[in-house]
CSV table of C-alpha atoms in Angstrom, one decimal:
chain,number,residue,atom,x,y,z
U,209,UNK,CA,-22.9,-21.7,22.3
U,210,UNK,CA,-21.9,-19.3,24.8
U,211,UNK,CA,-19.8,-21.6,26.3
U,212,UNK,CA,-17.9,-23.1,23.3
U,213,UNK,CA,-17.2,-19.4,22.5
U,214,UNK,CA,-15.9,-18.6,25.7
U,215,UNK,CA,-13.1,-21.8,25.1
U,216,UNK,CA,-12.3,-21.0,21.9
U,217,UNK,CA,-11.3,-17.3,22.9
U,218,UNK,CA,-9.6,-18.7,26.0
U,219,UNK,CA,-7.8,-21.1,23.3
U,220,UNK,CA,-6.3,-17.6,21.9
U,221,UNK,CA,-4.9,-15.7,25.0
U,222,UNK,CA,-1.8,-15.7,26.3
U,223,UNK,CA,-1.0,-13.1,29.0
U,224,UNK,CA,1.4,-11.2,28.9
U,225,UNK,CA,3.2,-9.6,31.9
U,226,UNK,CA,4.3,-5.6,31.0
U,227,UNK,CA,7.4,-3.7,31.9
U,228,UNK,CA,8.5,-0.2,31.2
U,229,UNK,CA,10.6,0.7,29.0
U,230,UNK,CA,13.5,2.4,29.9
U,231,UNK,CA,13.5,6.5,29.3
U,232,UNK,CA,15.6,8.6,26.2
U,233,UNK,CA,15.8,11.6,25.4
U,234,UNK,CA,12.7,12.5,23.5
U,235,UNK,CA,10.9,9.6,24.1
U,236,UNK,CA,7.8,9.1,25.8
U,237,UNK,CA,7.8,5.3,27.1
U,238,UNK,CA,5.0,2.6,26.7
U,239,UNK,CA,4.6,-0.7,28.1
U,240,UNK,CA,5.8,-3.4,26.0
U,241,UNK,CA,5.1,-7.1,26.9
U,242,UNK,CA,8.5,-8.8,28.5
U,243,UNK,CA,7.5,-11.8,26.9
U,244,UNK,CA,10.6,-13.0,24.7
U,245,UNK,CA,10.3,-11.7,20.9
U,246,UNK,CA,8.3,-13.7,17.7
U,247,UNK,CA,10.9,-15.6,15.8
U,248,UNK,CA,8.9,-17.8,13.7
U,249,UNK,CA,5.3,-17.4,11.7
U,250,UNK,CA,2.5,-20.2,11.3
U,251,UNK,CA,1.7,-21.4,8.6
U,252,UNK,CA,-2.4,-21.4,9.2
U,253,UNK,CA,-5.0,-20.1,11.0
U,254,UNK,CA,-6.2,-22.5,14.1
U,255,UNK,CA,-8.1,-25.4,13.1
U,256,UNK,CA,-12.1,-24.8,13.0
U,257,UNK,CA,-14.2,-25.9,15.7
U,258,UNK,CA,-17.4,-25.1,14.0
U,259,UNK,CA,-19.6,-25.6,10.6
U,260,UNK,CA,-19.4,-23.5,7.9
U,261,UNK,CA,-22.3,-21.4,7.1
U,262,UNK,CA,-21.2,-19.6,3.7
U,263,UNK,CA,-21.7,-15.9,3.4
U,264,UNK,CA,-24.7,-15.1,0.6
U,265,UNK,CA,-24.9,-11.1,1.3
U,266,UNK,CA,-22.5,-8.4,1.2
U,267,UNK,CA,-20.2,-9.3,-2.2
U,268,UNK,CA,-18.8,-6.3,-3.4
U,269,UNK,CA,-16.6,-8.0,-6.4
U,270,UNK,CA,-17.7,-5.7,-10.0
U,271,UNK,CA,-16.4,-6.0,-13.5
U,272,UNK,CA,-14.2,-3.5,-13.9
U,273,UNK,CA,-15.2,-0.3,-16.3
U,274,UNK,CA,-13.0,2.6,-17.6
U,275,UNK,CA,-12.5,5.5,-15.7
U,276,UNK,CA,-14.3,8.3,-15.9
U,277,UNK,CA,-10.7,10.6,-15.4
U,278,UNK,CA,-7.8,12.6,-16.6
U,279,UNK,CA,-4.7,11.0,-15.3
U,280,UNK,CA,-1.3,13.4,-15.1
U,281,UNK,CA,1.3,12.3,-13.7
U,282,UNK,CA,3.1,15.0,-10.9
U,283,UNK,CA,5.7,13.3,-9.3
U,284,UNK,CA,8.0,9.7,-8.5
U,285,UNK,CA,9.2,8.3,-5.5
U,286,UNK,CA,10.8,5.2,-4.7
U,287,UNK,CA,8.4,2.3,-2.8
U,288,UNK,CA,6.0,4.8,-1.2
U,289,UNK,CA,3.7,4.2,1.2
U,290,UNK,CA,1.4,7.0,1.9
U,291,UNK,CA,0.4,10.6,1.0
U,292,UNK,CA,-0.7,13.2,3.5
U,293,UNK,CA,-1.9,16.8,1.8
U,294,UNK,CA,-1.2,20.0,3.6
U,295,UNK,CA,-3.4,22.5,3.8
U,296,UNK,CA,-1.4,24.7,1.1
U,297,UNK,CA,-1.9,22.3,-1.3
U,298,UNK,CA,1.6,20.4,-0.8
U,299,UNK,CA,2.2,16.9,-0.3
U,300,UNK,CA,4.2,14.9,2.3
U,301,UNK,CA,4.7,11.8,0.9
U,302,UNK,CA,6.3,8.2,3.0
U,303,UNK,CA,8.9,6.1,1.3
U,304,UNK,CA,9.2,2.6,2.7
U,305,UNK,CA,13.3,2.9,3.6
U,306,UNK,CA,12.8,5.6,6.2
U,307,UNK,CA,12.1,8.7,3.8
U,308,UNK,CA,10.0,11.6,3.7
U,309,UNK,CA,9.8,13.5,0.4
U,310,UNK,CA,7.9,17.0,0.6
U,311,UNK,CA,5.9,18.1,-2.9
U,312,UNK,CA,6.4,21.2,-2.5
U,313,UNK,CA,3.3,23.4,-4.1
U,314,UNK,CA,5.4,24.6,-7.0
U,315,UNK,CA,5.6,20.8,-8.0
U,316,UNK,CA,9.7,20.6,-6.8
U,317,UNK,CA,10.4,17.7,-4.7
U,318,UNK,CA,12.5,18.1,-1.6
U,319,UNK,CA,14.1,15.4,0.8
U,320,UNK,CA,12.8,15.7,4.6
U,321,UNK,CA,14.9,15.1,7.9
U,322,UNK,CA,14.6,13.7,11.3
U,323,UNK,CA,12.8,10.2,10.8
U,324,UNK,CA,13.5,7.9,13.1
U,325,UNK,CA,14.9,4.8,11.9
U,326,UNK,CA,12.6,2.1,10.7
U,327,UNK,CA,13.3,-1.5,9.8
U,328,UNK,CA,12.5,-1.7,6.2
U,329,UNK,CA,11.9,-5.6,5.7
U,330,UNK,CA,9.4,-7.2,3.9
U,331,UNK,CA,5.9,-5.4,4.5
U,332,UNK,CA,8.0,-3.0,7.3
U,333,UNK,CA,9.2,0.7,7.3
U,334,UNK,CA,8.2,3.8,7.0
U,335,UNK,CA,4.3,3.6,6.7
U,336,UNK,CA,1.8,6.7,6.9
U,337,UNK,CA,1.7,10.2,8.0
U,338,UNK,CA,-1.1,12.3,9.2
U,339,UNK,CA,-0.8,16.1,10.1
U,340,UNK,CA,-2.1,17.4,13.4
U,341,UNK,CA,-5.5,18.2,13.2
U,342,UNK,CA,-4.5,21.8,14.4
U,343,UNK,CA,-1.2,21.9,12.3
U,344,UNK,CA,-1.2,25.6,10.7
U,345,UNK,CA,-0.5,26.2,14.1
U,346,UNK,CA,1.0,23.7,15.7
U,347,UNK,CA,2.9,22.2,13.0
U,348,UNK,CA,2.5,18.7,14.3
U,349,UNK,CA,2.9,16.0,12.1
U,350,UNK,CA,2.6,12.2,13.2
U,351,UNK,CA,4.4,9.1,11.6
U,352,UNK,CA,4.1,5.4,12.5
U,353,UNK,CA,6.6,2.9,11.2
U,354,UNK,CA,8.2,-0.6,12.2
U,355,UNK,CA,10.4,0.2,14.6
U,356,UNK,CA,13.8,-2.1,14.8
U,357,UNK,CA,13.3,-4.0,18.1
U,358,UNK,CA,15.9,-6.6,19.5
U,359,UNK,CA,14.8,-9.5,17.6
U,360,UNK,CA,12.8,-8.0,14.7
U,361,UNK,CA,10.1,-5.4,15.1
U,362,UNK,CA,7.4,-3.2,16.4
U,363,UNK,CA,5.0,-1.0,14.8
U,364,UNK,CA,5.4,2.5,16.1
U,365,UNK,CA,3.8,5.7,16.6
U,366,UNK,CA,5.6,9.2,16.9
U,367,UNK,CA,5.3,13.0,16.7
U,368,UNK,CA,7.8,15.7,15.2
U,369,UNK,CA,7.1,19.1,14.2
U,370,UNK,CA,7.4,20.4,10.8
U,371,UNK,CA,10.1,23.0,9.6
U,372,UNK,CA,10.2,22.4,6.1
U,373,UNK,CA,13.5,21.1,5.8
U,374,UNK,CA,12.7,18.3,8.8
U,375,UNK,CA,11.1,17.0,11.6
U,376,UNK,CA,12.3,18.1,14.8
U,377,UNK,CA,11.9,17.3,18.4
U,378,UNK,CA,10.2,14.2,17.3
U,379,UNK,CA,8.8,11.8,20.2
U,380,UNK,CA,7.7,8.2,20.1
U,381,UNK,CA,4.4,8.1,21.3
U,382,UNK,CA,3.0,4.9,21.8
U,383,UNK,CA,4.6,1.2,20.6
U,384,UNK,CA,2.3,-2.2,19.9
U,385,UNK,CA,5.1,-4.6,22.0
U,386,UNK,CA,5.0,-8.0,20.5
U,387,UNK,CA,8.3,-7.8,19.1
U,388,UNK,CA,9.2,-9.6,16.7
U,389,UNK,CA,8.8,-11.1,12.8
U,390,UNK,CA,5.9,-10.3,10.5
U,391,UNK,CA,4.6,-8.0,8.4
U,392,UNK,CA,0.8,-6.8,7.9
U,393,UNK,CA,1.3,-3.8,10.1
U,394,UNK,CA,-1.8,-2.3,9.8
U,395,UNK,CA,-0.5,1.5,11.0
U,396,UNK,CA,-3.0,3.9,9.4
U,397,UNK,CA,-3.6,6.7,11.3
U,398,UNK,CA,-6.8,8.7,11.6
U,399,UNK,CA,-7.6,11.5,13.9
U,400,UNK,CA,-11.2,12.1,15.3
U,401,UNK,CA,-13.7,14.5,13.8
U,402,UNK,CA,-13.2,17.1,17.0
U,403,UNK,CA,-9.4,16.7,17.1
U,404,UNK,CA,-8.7,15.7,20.0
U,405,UNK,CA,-7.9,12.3,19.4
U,406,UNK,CA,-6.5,9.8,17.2
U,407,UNK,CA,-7.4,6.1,15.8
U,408,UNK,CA,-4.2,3.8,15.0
U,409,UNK,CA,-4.7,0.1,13.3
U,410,UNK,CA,-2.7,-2.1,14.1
U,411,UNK,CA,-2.0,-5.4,11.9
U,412,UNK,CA,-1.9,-8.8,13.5
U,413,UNK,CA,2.2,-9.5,12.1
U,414,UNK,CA,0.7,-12.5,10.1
U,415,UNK,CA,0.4,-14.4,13.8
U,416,UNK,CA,-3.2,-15.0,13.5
U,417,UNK,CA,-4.1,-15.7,17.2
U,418,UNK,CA,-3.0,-12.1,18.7
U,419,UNK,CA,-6.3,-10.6,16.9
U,420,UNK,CA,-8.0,-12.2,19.7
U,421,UNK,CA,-5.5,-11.6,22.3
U,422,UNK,CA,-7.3,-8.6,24.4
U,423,UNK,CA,-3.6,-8.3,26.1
U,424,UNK,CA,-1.9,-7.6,22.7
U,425,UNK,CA,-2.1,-4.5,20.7
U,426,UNK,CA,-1.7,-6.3,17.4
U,427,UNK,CA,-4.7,-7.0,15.6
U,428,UNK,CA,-6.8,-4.0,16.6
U,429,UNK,CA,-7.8,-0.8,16.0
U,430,UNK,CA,-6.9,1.5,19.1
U,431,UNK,CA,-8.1,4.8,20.3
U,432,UNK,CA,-5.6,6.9,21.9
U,433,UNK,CA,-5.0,10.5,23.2
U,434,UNK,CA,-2.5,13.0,20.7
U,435,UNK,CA,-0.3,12.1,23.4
U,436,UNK,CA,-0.6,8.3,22.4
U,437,UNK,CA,-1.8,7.7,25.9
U,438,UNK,CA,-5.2,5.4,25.9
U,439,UNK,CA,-8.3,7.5,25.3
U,440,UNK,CA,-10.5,7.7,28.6
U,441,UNK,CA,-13.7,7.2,26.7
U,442,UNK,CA,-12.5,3.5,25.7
U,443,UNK,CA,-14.4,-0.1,26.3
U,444,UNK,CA,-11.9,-1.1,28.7
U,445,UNK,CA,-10.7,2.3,29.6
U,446,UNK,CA,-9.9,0.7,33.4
U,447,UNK,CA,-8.9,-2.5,32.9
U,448,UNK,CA,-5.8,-0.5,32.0
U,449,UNK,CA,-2.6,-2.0,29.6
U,450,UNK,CA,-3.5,-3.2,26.0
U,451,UNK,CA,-7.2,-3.8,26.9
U,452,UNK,CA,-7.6,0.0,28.0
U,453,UNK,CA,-6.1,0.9,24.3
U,454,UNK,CA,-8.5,-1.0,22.4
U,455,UNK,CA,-11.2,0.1,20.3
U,456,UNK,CA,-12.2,-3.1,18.4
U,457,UNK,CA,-10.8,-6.4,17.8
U,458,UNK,CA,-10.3,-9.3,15.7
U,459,UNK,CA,-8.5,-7.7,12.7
U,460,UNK,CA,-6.3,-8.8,9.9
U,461,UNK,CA,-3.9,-6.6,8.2
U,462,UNK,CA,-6.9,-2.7,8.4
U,463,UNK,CA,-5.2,-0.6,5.9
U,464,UNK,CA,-7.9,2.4,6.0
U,465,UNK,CA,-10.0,4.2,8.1
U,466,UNK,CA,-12.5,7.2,7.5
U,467,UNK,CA,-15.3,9.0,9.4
U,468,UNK,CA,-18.2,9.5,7.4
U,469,UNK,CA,-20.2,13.1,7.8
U,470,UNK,CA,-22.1,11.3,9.9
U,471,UNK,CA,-19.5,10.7,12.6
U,472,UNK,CA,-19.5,6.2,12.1
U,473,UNK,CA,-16.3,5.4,11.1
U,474,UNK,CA,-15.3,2.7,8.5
U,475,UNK,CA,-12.1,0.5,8.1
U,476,UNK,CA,-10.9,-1.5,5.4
U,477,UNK,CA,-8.6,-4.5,5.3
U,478,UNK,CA,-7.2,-7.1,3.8
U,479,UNK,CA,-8.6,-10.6,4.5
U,480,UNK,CA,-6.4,-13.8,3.3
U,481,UNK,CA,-7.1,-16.0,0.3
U,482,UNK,CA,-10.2,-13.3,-0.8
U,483,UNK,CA,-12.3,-11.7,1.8
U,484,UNK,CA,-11.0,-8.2,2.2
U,485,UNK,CA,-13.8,-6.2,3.9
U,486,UNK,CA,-15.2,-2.6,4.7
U,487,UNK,CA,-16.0,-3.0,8.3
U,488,UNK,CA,-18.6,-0.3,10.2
U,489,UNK,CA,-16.0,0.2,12.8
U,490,UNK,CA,-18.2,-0.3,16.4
U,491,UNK,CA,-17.0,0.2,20.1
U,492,UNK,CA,-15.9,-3.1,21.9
U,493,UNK,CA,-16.9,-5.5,19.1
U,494,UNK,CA,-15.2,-8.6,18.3
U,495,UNK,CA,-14.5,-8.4,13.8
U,496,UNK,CA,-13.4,-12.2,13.5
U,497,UNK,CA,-9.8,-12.7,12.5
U,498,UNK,CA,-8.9,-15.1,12.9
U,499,UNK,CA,-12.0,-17.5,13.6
U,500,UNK,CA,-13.9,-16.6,10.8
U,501,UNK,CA,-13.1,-14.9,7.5
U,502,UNK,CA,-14.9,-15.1,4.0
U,503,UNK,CA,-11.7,-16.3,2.7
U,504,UNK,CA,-9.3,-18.7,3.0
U,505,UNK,CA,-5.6,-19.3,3.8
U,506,UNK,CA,-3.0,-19.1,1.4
U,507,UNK,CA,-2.4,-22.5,1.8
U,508,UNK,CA,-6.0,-23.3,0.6
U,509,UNK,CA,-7.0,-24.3,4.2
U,510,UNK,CA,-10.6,-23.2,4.8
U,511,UNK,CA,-11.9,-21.0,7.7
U,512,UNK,CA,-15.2,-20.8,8.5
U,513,UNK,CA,-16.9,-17.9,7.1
U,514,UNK,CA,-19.0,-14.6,8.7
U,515,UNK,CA,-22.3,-16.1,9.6
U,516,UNK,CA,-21.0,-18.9,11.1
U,517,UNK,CA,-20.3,-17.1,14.1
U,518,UNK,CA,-23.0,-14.7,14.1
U,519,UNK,CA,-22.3,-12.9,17.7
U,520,UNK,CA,-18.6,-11.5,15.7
U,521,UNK,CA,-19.2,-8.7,13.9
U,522,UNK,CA,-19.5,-9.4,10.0
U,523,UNK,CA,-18.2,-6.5,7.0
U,524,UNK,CA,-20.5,-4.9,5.2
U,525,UNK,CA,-19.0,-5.4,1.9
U,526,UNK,CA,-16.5,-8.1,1.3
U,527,UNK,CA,-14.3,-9.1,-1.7
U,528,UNK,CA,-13.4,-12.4,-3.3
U,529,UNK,CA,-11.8,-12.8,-5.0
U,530,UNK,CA,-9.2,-10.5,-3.3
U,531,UNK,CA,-9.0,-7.0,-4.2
U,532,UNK,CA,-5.9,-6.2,-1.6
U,533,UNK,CA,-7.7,-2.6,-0.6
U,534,UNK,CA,-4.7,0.2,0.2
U,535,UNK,CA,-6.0,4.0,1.6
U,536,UNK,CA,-9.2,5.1,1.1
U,537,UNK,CA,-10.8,8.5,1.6
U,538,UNK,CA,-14.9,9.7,1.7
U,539,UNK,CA,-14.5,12.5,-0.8
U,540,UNK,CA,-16.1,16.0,-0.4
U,541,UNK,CA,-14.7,18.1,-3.3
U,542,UNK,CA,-16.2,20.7,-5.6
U,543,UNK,CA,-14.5,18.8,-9.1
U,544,UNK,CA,-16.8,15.8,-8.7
U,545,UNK,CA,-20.2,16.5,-7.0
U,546,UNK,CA,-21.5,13.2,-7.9
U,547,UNK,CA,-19.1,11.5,-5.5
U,548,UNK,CA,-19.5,13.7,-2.7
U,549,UNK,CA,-19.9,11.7,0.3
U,550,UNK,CA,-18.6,8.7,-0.7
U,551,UNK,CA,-16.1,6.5,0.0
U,552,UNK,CA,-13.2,6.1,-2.4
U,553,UNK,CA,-11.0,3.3,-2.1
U,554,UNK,CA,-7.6,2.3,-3.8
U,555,UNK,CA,-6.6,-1.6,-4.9
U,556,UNK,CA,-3.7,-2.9,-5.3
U,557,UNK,CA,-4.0,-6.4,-6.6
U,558,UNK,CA,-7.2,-5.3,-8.2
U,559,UNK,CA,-5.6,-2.2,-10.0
U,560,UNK,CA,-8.3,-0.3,-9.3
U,561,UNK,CA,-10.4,2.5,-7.6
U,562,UNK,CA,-13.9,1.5,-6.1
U,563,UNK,CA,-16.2,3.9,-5.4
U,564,UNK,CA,-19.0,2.8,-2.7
U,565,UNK,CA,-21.9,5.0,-1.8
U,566,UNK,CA,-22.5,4.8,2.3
U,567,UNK,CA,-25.7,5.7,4.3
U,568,UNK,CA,-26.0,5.0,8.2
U,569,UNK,CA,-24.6,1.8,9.0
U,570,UNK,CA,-24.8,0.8,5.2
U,571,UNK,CA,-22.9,0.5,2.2
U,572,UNK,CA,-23.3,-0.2,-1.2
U,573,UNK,CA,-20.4,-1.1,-4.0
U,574,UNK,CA,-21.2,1.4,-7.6
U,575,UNK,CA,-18.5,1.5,-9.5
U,576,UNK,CA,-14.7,-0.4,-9.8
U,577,UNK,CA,-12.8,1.6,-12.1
U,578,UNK,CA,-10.2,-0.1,-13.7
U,579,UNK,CA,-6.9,1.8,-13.7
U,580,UNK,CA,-4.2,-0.2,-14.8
U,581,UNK,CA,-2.0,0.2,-11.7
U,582,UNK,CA,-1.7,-0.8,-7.8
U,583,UNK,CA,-3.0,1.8,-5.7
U,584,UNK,CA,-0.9,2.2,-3.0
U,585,UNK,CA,-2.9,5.3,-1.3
U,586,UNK,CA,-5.5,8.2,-2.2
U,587,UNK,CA,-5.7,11.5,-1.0
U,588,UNK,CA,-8.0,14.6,-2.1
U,589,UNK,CA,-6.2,17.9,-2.7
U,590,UNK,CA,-7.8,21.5,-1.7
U,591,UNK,CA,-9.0,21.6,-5.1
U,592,UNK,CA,-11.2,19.0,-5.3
U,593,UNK,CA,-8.5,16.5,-7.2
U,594,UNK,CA,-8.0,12.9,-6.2
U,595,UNK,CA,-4.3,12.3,-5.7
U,596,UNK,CA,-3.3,8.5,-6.0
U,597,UNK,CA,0.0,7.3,-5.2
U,598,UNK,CA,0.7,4.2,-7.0
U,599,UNK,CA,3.0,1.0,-6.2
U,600,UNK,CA,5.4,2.0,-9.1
U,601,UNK,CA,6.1,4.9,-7.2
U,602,UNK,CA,4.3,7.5,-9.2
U,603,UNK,CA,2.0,10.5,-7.7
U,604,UNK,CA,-1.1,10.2,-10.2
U,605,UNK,CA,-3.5,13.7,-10.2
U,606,UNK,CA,-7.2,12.5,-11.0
U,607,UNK,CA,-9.5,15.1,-12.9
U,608,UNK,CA,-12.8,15.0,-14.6
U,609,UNK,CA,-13.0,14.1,-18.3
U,610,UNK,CA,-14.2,17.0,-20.5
């Protein structure tokens, strides 16, 4: 076994050979491979070398009940992305084409300036936004977004500080390389629970074989310094390049990530045909994509699922049929104590918010709360109210009923 696994990995890699980029003005420059960019996408996954052994555990799929919420309606934007919170209760809020719109706390909504140009194609632009841990006194805010590369794309990570009006002296910090075509960016951006570092997904571009690439950023989650820099304390901190960036592997298309009161943290992501999972998010392990998946390919190709590689780490909670899971948050407010400690997660295809209660390295689905709209992302505001920004654009404030 340990053999055939080695091959199929070694079937996967394909070194690449890095190069700086060249310096500019505000820029902080990170290797990119010189290998020429993507211009085409496959169709399938690589062919299976192995039995399937179906997945019996871990289903997460409920019947849908009615909210238990009063929805208002506080603002509309055009093809948002994601919602960041401040600490004064306003809202910073992404827009795919390379906006950033600022709720301001009296409800107004105000254009913001200095984003950097993104490449708004297909399932690229301008994707979340995270404050600085320290930003009521730093100001810091941190973007990532696809990046217009010669020949297509990159996803992106940069810095600017807040004035209200825009963001200034901003700095790219850190870019995945792998130019080129595809969406399924990943690009959600979480910082650690001491602050002084930061987690960034990073989607696989719909290229399947990169997830197992360890010399490719795409298809992991990576753990980097607040300068973007890789984070000493990494599996392959010395190995240096891509390798020294990585946290885990083998991912699809992670759209969340949270850190539980207990420090674990959890990722989400969407699988193919059905199997989007909640993965327990583990140093150095090895999540799958694209050699197993409990789903299959759009074009109805099977791939083997979970079990039948039991050495790759398997979700704890999976979803077919699909659910297409967007942000998610482990709420802690005072409006609904019930839900406190929990993990709250938005659905886009399944127009619906799923509540799942967590405890150590478990999880357990409760509730799937039909809400008649794709959930894009989900915040919780200072008073205790879920925010959820929808696909149709609209900022959707979630209270209890009665």
């Amino acid at each position: 076994m340990v053999s055939s696994c080695l091959s199929l990995l070694a079937a996967f890699v394909a070194a690449a050979a890095c190069s700086a980029q060249p310096e500019q003005a505000g820029v902080i420059s990170t290797p990119s491979p010189s290998a020429p960019p993507v211009t085409t996408l496959p169709d399938d996954a690589p062919d299976a070398t192995l039995p399937n052994i179906r997945a019996t555990t871990g289903r997460a799929n409920l019947a849908p009940t009615a909210p238990p919420f009063v929805k208002q309606t506080i603002g509309q934007f055009d093809e948002p992305f994601a919602i960041a919170i401040l600490p004064d209760g306003s809202a910073l809020v992404t827009e795919k084409a390379g906006k950033i719109k600022w709720r301001r706390p009296d409800g107004t909504i105000a254009d913001i300036g200095g984003v950097p140009k993104v490449l708004n194609e297909g399932q690229g632009g301008l994707l979340d936004i995270a404050p600085a841990p320290d930003f009521a006194t730093s100001k810091l805010v941190y973007i990532s977004y696809s990046e217009p590369r010669p020949g297509g794309s990159s996803l992106a990570l940069a810095r600017g500080q807040w004035s209200e009006t825009a963001l200034t002296n901003v700095q790219v910090l850190w870019r995945a390389g792998s130019d080129g075509v595809g969406g399924q960016f990943g690009a959600n951006i979480l910082f650690a629970p001491d602050g002084q570092s930061l987690y960034l997904s990073s989607g696989e571009r719909q290229r399947f074989t990169p997830a197992q690439d360890p010399e490719q950023r795409l298809g992991k989650v990576l753990h980097l310094t607040l300068d973007g820099k890789a984070w000493p304390g990494n599996p392959e901190y010395k190995a240096g390049g891509a390798r020294a960036e990585t946290w885990s592997t083998g991912h699809r298309n992670p759209y969340g990530m949270v850190f539980t009161a207990d420090g674990r943290l959890w990722e989400e992501e969407m699988g193919p045909r059905g199997g989007d999972e909640l993965n327990l998010i583990l140093p150095g392990r090895n999540y799958g994509w694209p050699i197993v998946s409990n789903g299959d390919n759009y074009s109805g190709k099977p791939i083997p699922d979970h079990p039948s590689r039991p050495d790759l780490e398997a979700p704890k909670l999976w979803w077919n049929r699909s659910i297409s899971p967007g942000g998610m948050i482990v709420y802690s407010g005072a409006l609904f104590p019930q839900y406190r400690g929990n993990v709250l997660i938005g659905a886009l295809s399944g127009e619906a918010l799923i509540r799942v209660s967590v405890s150590g390295d478990t999880a357990k689905v409760e509730e799937q709360w039909a809400m008649g709209a794709r959930i894009r992302d989900i915040a919780q505001a200072p008073d205790g109210a879920i925010w959820l920004l929808e696909d149709d654009g609209a900022l959707v404030r979630l209270t209890p009923k009665g």
